[in-house]
Tab-separated table of C-alpha atoms and ligand atoms in Angstrom:
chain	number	residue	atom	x	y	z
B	1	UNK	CA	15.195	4.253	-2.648
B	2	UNK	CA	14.852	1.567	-5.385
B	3	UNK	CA	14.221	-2.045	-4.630
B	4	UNK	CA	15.061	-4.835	-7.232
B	5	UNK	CA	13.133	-7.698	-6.916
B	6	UNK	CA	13.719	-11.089	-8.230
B	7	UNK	CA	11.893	-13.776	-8.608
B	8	UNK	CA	13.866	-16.681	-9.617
B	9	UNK	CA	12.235	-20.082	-11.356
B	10	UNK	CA	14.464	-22.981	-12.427
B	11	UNK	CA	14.839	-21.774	-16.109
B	12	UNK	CA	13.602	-17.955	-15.663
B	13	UNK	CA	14.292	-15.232	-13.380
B	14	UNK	CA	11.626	-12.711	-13.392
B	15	UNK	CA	12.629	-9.194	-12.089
B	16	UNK	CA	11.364	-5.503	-11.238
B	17	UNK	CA	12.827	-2.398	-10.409
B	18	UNK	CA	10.723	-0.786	-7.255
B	19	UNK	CA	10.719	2.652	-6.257
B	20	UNK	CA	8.413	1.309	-2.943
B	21	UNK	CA	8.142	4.758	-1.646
B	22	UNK	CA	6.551	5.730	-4.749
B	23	UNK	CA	4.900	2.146	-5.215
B	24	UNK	CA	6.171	2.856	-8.793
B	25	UNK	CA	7.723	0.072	-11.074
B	26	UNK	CA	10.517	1.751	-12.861
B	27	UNK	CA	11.379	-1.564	-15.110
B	28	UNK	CA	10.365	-5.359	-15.095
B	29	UNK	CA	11.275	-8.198	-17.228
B	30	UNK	CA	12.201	-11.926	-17.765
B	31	UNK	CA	15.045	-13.784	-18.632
B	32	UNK	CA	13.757	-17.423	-19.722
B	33	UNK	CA	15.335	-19.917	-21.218
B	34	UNK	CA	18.287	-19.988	-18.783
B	35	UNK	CA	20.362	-23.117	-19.742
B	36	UNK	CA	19.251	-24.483	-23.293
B	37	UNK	CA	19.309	-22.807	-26.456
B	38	UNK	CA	16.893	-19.376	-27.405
B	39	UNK	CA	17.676	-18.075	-23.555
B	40	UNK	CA	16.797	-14.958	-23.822
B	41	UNK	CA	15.867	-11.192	-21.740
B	42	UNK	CA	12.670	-9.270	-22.217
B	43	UNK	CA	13.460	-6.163	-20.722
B	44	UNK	CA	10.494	-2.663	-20.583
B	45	UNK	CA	11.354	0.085	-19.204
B	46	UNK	CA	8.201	2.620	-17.967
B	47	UNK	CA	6.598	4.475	-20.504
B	48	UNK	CA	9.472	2.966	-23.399
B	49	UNK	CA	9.552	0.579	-25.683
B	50	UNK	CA	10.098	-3.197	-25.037
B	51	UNK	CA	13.303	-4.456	-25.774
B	52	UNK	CA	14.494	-8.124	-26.321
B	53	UNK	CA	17.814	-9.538	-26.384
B	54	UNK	CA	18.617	-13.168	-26.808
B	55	UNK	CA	22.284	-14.443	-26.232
B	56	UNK	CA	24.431	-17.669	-24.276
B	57	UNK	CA	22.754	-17.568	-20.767
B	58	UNK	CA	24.249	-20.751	-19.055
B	59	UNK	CA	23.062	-20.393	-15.180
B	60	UNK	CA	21.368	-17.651	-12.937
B	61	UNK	CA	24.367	-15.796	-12.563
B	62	UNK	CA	24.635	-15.240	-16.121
B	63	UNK	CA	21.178	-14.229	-16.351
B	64	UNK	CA	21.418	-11.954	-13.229
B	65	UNK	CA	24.620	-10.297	-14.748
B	66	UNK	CA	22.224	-9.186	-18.049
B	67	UNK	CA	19.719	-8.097	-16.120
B	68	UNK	CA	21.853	-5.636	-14.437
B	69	UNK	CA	23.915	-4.684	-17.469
B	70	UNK	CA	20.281	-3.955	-19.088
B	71	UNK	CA	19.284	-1.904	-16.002
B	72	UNK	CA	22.326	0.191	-16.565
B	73	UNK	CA	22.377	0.585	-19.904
B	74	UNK	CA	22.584	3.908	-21.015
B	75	UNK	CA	19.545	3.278	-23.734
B	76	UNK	CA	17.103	0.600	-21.879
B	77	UNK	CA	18.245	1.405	-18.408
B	78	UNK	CA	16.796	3.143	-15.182
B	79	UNK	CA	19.748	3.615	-12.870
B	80	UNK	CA	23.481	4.647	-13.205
B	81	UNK	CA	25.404	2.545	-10.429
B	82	UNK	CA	24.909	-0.277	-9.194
B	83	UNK	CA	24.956	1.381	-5.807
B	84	UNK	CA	21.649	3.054	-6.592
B	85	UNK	CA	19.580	-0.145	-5.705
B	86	UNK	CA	19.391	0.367	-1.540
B	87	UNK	CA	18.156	-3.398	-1.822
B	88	UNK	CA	16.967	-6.617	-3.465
B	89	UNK	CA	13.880	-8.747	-2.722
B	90	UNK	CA	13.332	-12.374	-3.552
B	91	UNK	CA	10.835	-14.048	-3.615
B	92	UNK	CA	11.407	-17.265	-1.921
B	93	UNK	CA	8.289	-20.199	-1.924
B	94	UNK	CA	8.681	-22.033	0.910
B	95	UNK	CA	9.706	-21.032	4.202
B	96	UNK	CA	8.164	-24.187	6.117
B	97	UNK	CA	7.503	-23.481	9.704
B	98	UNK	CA	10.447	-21.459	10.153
B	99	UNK	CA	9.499	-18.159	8.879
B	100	UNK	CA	5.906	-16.641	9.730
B	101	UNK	CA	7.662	-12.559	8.435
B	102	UNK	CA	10.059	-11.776	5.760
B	103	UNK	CA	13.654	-11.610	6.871
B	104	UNK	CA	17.150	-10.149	6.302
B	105	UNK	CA	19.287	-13.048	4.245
B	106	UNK	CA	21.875	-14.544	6.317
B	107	UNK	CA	23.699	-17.925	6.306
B	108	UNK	CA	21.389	-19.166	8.525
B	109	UNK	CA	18.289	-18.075	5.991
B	110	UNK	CA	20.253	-19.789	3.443
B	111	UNK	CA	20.559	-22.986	5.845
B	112	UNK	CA	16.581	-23.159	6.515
B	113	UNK	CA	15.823	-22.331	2.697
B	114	UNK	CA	17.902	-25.192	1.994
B	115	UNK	CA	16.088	-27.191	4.867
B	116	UNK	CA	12.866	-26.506	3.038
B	117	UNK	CA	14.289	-27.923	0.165
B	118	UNK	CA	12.549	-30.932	0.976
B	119	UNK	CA	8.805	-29.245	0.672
B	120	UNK	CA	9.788	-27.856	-2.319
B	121	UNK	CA	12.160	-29.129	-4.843
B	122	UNK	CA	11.255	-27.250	-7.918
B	123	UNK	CA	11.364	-24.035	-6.322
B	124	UNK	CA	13.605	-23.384	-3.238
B	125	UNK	CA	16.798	-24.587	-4.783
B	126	UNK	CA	15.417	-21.894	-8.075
B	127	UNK	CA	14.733	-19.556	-5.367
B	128	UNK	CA	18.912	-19.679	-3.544
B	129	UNK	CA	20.488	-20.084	-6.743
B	130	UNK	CA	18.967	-16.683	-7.086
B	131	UNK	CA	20.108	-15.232	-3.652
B	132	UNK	CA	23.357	-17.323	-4.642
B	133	UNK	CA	23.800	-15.151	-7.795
B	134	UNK	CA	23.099	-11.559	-6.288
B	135	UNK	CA	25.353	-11.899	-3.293
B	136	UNK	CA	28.061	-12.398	-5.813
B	137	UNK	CA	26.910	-9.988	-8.545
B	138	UNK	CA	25.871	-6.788	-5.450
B	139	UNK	CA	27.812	-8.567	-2.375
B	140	UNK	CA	27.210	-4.856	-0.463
B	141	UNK	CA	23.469	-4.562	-0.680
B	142	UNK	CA	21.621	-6.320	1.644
B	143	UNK	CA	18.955	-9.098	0.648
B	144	UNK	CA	15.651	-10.069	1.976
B	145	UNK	CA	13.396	-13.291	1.566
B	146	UNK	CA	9.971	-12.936	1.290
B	147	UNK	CA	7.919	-15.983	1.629
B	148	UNK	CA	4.683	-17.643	-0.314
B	149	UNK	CA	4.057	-19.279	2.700
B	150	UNK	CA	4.929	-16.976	5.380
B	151	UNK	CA	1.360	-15.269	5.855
B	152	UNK	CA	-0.465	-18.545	6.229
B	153	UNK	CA	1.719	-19.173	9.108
B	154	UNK	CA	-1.044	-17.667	11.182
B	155	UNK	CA	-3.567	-20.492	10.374
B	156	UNK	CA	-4.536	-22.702	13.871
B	157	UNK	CA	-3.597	-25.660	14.184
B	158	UNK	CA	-6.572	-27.496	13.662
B	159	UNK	CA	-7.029	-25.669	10.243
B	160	UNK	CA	-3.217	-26.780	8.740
B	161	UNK	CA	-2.927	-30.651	10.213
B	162	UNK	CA	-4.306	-33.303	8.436
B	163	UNK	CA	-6.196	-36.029	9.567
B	164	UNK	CA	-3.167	-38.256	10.180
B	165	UNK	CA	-1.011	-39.920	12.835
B	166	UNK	CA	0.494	-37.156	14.598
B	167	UNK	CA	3.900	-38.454	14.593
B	168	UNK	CA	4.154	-37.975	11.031
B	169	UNK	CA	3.855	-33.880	11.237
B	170	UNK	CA	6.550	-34.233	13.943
B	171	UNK	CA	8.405	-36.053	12.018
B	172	UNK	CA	8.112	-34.450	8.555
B	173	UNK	CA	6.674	-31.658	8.587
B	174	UNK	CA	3.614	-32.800	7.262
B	175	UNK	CA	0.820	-30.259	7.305
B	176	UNK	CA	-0.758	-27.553	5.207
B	177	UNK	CA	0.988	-24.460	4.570
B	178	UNK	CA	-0.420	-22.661	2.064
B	179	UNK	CA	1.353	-20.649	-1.010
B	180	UNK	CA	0.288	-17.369	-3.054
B	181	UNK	CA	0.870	-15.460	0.666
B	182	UNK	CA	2.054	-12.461	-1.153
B	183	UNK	CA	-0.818	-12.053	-3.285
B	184	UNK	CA	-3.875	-12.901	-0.805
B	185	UNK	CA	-2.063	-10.421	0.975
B	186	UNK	CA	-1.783	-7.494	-0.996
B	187	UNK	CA	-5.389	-8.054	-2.262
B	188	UNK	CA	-6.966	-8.598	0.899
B	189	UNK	CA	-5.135	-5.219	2.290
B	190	UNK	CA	-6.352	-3.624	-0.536
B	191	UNK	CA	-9.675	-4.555	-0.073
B	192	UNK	CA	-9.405	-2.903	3.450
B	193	UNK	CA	-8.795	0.080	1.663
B	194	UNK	CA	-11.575	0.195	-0.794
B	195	UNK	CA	-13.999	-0.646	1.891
B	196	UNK	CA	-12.886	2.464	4.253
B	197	UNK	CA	-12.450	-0.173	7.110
B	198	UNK	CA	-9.452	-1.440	9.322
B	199	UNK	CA	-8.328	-4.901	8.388
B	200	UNK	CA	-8.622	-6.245	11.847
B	201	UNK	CA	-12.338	-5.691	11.700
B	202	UNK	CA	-12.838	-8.006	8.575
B	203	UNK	CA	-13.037	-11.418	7.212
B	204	UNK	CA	-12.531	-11.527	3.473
B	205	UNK	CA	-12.513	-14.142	1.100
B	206	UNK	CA	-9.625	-13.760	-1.500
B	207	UNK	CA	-9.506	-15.924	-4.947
B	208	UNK	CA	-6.381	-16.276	-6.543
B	209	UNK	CA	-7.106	-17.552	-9.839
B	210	UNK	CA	-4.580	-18.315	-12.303
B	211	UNK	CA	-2.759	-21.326	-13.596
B	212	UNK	CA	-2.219	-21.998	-10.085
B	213	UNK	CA	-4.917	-21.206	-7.493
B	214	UNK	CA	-5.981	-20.965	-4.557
B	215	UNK	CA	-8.162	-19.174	-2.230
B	216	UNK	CA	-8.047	-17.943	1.665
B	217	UNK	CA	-10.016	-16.987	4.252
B	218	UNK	CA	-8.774	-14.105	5.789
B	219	UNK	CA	-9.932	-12.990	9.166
B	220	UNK	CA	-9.044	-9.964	11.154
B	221	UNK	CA	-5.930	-9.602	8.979
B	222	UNK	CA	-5.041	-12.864	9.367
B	223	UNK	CA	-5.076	-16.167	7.215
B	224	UNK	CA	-7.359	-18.517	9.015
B	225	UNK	CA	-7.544	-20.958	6.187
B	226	UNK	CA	-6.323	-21.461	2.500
B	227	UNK	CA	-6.678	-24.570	0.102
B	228	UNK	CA	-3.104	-25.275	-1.040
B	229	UNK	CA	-1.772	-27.679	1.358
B	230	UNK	CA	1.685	-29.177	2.132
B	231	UNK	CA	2.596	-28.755	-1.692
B	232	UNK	CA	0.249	-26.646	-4.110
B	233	UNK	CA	-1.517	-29.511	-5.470
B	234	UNK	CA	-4.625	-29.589	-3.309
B	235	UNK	CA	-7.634	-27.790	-3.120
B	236	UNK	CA	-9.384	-25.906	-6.308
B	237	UNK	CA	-9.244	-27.479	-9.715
B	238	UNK	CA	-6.255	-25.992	-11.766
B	239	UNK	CA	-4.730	-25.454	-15.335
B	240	UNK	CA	-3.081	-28.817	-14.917
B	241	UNK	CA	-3.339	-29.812	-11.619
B	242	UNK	CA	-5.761	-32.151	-9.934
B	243	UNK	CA	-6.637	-29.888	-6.733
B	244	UNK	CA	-8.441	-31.975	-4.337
B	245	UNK	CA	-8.536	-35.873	-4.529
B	246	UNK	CA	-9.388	-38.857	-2.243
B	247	UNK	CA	-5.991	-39.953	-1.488
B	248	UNK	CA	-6.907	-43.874	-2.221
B	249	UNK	CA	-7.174	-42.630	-5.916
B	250	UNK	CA	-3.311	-42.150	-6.172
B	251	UNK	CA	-2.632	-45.601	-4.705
B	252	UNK	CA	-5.327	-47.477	-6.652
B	253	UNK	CA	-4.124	-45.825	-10.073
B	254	UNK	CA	-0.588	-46.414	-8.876
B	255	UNK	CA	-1.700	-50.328	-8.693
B	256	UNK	CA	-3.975	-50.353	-11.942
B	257	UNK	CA	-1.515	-49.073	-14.331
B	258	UNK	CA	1.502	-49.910	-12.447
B	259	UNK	CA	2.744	-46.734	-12.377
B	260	UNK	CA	5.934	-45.233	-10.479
B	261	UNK	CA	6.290	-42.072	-8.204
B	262	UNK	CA	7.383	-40.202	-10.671
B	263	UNK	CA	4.948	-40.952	-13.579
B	264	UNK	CA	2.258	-40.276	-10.920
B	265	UNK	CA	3.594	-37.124	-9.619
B	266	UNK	CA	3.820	-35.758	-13.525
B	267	UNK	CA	0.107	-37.179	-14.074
B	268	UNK	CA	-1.254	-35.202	-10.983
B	269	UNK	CA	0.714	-32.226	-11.388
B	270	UNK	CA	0.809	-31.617	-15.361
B	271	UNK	CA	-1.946	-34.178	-16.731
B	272	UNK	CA	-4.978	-33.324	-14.644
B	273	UNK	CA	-6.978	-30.455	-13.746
B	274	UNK	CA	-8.473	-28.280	-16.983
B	275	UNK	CA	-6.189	-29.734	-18.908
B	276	UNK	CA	-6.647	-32.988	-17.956
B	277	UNK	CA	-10.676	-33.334	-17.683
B	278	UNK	CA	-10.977	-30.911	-21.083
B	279	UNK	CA	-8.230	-32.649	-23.034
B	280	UNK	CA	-8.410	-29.309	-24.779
B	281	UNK	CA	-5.772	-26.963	-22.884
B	282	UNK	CA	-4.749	-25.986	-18.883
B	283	UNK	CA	-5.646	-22.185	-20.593
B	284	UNK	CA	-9.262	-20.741	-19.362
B	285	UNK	CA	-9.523	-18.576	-22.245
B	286	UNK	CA	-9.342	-21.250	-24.563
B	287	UNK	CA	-11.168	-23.129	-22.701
B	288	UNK	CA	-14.049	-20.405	-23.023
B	289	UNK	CA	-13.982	-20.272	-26.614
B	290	UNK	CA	-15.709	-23.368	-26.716
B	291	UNK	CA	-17.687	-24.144	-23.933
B	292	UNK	CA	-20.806	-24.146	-26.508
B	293	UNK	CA	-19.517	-26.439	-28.740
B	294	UNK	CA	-17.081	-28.823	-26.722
B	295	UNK	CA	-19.019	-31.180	-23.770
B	296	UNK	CA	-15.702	-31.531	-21.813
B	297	UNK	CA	-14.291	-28.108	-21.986
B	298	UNK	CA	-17.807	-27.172	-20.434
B	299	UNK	CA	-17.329	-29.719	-17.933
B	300	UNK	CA	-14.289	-28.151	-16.780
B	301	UNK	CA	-15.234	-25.016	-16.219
B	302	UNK	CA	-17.901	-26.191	-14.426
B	303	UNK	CA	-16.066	-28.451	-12.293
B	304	UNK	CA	-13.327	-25.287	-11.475
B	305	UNK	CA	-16.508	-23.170	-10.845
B	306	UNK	CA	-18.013	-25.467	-8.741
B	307	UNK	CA	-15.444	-26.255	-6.241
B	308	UNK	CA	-14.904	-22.781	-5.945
B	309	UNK	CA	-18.041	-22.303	-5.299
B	310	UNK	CA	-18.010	-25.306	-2.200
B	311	UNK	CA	-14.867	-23.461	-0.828
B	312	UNK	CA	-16.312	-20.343	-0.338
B	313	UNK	CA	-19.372	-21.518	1.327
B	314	UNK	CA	-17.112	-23.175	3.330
B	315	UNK	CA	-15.174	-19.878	3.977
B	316	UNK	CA	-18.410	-18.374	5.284
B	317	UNK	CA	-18.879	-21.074	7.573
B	318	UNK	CA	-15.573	-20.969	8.916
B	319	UNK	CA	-15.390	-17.406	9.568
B	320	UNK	CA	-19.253	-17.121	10.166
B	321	UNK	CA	-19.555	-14.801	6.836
B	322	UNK	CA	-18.111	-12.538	4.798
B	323	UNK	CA	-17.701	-8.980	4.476
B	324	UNK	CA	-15.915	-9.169	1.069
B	325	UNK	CA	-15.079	-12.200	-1.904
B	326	UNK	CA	-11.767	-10.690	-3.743
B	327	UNK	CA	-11.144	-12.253	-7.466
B	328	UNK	CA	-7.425	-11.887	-8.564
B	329	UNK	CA	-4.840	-13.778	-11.079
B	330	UNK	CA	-5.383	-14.031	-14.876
B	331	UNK	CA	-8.489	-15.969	-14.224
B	332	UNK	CA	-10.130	-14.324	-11.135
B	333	UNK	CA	-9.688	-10.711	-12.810
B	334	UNK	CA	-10.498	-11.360	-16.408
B	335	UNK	CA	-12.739	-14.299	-16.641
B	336	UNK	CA	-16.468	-12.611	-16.207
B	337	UNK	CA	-18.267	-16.304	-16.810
B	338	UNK	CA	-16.088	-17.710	-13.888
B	339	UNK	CA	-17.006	-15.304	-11.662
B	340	UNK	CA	-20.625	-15.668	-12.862
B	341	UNK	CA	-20.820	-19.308	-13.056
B	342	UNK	CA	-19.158	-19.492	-9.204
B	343	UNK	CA	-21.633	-16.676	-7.395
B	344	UNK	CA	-24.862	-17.393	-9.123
B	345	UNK	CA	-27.429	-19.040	-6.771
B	346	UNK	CA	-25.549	-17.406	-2.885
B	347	UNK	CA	-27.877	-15.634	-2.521
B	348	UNK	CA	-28.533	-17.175	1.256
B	349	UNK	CA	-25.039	-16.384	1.723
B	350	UNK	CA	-25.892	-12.638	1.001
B	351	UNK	CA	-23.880	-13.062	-1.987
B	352	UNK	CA	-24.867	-11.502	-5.152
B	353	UNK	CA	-23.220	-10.222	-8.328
B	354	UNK	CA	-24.275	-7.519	-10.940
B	355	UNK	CA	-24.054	-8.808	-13.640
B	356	UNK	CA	-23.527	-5.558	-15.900
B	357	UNK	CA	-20.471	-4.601	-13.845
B	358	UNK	CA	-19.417	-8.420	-13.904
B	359	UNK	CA	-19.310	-8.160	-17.786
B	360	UNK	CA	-17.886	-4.709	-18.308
B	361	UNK	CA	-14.406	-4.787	-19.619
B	362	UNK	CA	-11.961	-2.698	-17.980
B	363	UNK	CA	-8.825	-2.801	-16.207
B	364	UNK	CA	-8.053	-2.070	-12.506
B	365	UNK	CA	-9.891	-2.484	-8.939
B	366	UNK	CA	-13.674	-2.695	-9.292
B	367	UNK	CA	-16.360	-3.409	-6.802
B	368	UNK	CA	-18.904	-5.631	-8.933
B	369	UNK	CA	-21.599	-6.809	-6.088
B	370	UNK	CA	-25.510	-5.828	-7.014
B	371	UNK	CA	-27.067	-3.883	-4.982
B	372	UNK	CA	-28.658	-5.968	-2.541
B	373	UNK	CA	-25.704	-7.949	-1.822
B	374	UNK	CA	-24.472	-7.911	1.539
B	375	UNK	CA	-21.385	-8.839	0.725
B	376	UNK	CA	-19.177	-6.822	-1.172
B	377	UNK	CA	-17.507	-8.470	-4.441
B	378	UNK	CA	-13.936	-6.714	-5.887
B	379	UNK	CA	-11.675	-7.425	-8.666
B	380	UNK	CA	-8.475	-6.603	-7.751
B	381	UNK	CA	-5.423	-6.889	-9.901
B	382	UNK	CA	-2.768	-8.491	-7.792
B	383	UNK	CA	1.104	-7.155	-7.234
B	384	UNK	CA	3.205	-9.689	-5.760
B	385	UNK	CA	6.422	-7.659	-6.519
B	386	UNK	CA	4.897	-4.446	-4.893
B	387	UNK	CA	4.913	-6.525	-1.712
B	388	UNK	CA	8.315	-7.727	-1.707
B	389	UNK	CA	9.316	-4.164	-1.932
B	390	UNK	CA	7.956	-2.862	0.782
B	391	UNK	CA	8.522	-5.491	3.321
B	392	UNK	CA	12.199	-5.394	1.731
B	393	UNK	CA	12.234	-1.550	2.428
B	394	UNK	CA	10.929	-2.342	5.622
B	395	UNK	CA	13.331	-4.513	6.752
B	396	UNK	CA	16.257	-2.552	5.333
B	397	UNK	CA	14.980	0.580	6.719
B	398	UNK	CA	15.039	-1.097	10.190
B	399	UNK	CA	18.695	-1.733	9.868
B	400	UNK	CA	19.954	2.138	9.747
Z	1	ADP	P1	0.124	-17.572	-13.283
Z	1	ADP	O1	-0.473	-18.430	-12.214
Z	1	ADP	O2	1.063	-18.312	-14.185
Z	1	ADP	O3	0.676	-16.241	-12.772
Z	1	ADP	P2	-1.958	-15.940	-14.469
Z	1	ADP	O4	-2.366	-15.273	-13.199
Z	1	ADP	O5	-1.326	-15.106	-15.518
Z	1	ADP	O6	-1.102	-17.220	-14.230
Z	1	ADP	O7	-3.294	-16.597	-15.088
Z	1	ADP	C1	-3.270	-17.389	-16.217
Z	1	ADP	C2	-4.688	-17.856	-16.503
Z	1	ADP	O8	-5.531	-16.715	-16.678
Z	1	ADP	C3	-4.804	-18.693	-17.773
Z	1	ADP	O9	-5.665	-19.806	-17.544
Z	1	ADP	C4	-5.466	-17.732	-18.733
Z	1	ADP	O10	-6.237	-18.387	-19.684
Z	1	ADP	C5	-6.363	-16.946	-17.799
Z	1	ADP	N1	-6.814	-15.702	-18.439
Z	1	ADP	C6	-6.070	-14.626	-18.782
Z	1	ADP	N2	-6.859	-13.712	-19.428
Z	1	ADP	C7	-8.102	-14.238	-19.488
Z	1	ADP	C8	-9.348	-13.797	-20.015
Z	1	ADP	N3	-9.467	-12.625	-20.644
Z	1	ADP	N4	-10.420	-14.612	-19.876
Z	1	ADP	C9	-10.310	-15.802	-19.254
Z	1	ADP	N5	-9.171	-16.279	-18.736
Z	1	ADP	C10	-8.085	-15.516	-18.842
């Protein structure tokens, strides 16, 4: 069985071929680009050489229709028919309150996608003009959505509904849903598996940390809590956006520099954050380079460390401890002096790091905790595609 999975930005689509029975990725790639001039396919096959190809990519159809001719090509590709792909996954962001699993892709998915429009207008329309694309391009193979949001769907209630009148999250929706579902996830199942212990029997703490991030608590299998809210602007500090705020800042800014929606929308969600508060870069490793020598680079890092930091504590409380912290994303798996900087002085949490393991370099899933930590502390490279092609498989499996 191979799965294709596509996940599908407004100028990119981002794909992988999935053999999920294997859990092997037999391609991946990107087209980017998609509508303006350089557009453009990076296609590698396993264990070959990267390829490139640039050409006139106009809309997501176009782009779909290169990424299958590359996938069949007789030098690049890894199938022969188009009929060998049993499936195709797509990632989808948000699925509101209206999917809690991943589903089958009907015209009634495609109405609520389009309902969720609302929550997420740089994404969901990205996301169907996707599905749109593949239905014409493979119109036999079925399609399944996977959601961002769909495993915080488990949260209570009095962890996703803000502190407002109630009519307005009866009205619109408004309440916390969380995104990155697909990686806390895979890492916190993962984790599970490392620690030789069922996941119903554990509450871990994953950190997805990369130009977005977030973090959840994850109890008994189950998301309890997570930072993003009703759009992924709130909670930890982040390459450029402003993560948690008093809410009378946006107004009183709004007033002071008489500023519209839209200029304040751009300032909080590309101005602010690392890049805003370093005036450097929204990139950690740069960022890192210079955290002797620039005052306000340092400050961000310590700022991002620090409100990590709060949220985990706050984890603990919530789920009265933790048997495991999981670091993931670019920045959670690579960045040694985040992780440092975040878990030094827990240790009344139980929480403590060694730092030789911290620093070593190497690639893959590592426990990192010293020795007299009680609770355990992983890296754990994330695979959001992985889990779009099982729950894909699932789901098609179910149907014969
Ligand atoms: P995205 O959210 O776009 O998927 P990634 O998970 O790839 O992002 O994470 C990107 C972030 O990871 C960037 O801030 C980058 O600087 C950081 N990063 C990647 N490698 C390192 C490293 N070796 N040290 C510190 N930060 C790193």
């Amino acid at each position: 069985m191979k799965v294709l999975v596509l996940n599908s930005g407004s100028s990119s689509v981002k794909y992988q071929m999935i053999d999920p029975k294997k859990e092997e990725c037999l391609a991946k790639g990107v087209v980017e680009r998609i509508g303006m001039a350089g557009a453009m396919l990076t296609h590698k096959p396993k264990d070959r050489e990267q390829v490139r190809l640039t050409g006139e990519i106009l809309d997501h159809k176009v782009a779909i229709e290169y990424v299958m001719s590359i996938l069949l090509s007789k030098n690049h590709g890894v199938i022969k028919d188009k009929n060998e792909i049993s499936a195709v996954g797509h990632r989808v962001v948000h699925g509101g309150e209206a999917f809690s699993n991943s589903v089958m892709i009907t015209s009634e998915v495609i109405k609520e996608i389009a309902n969720c429009i609302e929550y997420a207008p740089l994404h969901n329309p990205a996301n169907l003009k996707g599905i749109r694309a593949t239905q014409a391009i493979l119109p036999n193979i079925p399609e399944v959505a996977v959601f961002d949001t769909a495993f915080h769907q488990s949260m209570p209630m009095h962890a996703f509904i803000y502190g407002l009148p109630y009519v307005v999250y009866k009205r619109h929706g408004i309440r916390r849903y969380g995104f990155h579902g697909t990686s806390h996830l895979y890492v916190s199942d993962r984790a599970a598996k490392i620690l030789k212990k069922p996941k119903d029997k554990l509450k871990i703490i994953t950190c997805h940390l990369g130009n977005g991030s977030s973090i959840a608590a994850i109890k008994n299998g189950k998301s309890l809590d997570t930072s993003m809210g009703f759009t992924p602007l709130e909670g930890l500090l982040m390459g450029t956006r402003s993560g948690d705020l008093d809410p009378a800042v946006v107004l009183h800014i709004m007033n002071k520099e008489e500023m519209t929606m839209h200029e304040m929308n751009t300032m909080l969600n590309k101005h602010s954050g690392i890049q805003g508060l370093s005036g450097l870069s929204s990139d950690m490793r740069e960022i890192e380079e210079v955290l002797d020598s620039n005052v306000q680079a340092l400050l961000s890092h310590q700022v991002f460390c620090y409100r990590l930091k709060k949220y985990i504590g706050a984890y603990c409380a919530a789920m009265n401890g933790a048997d495991a912290i999981v670091f993931t994303g670019g920045i959670g798996e690579n960045s040694s002096v985040v992780r440092r900087d975040t878990l030094n002085e827990m240790q009344f949490f139980g929480i403590e790091l060694d730092s030789r393991k911290n620093n070593k370099r190497e690639n893959g899933e590592k426990e990192i905790q010293g020795k007299n930590s009680k609770v355990k502390i992983l890296i754990i490279p994330t695979n959001e595609e992985l889990v779009i092609a099982r729950d894909t498989m699932a789901i098609v499996n179910k149907l014969n």
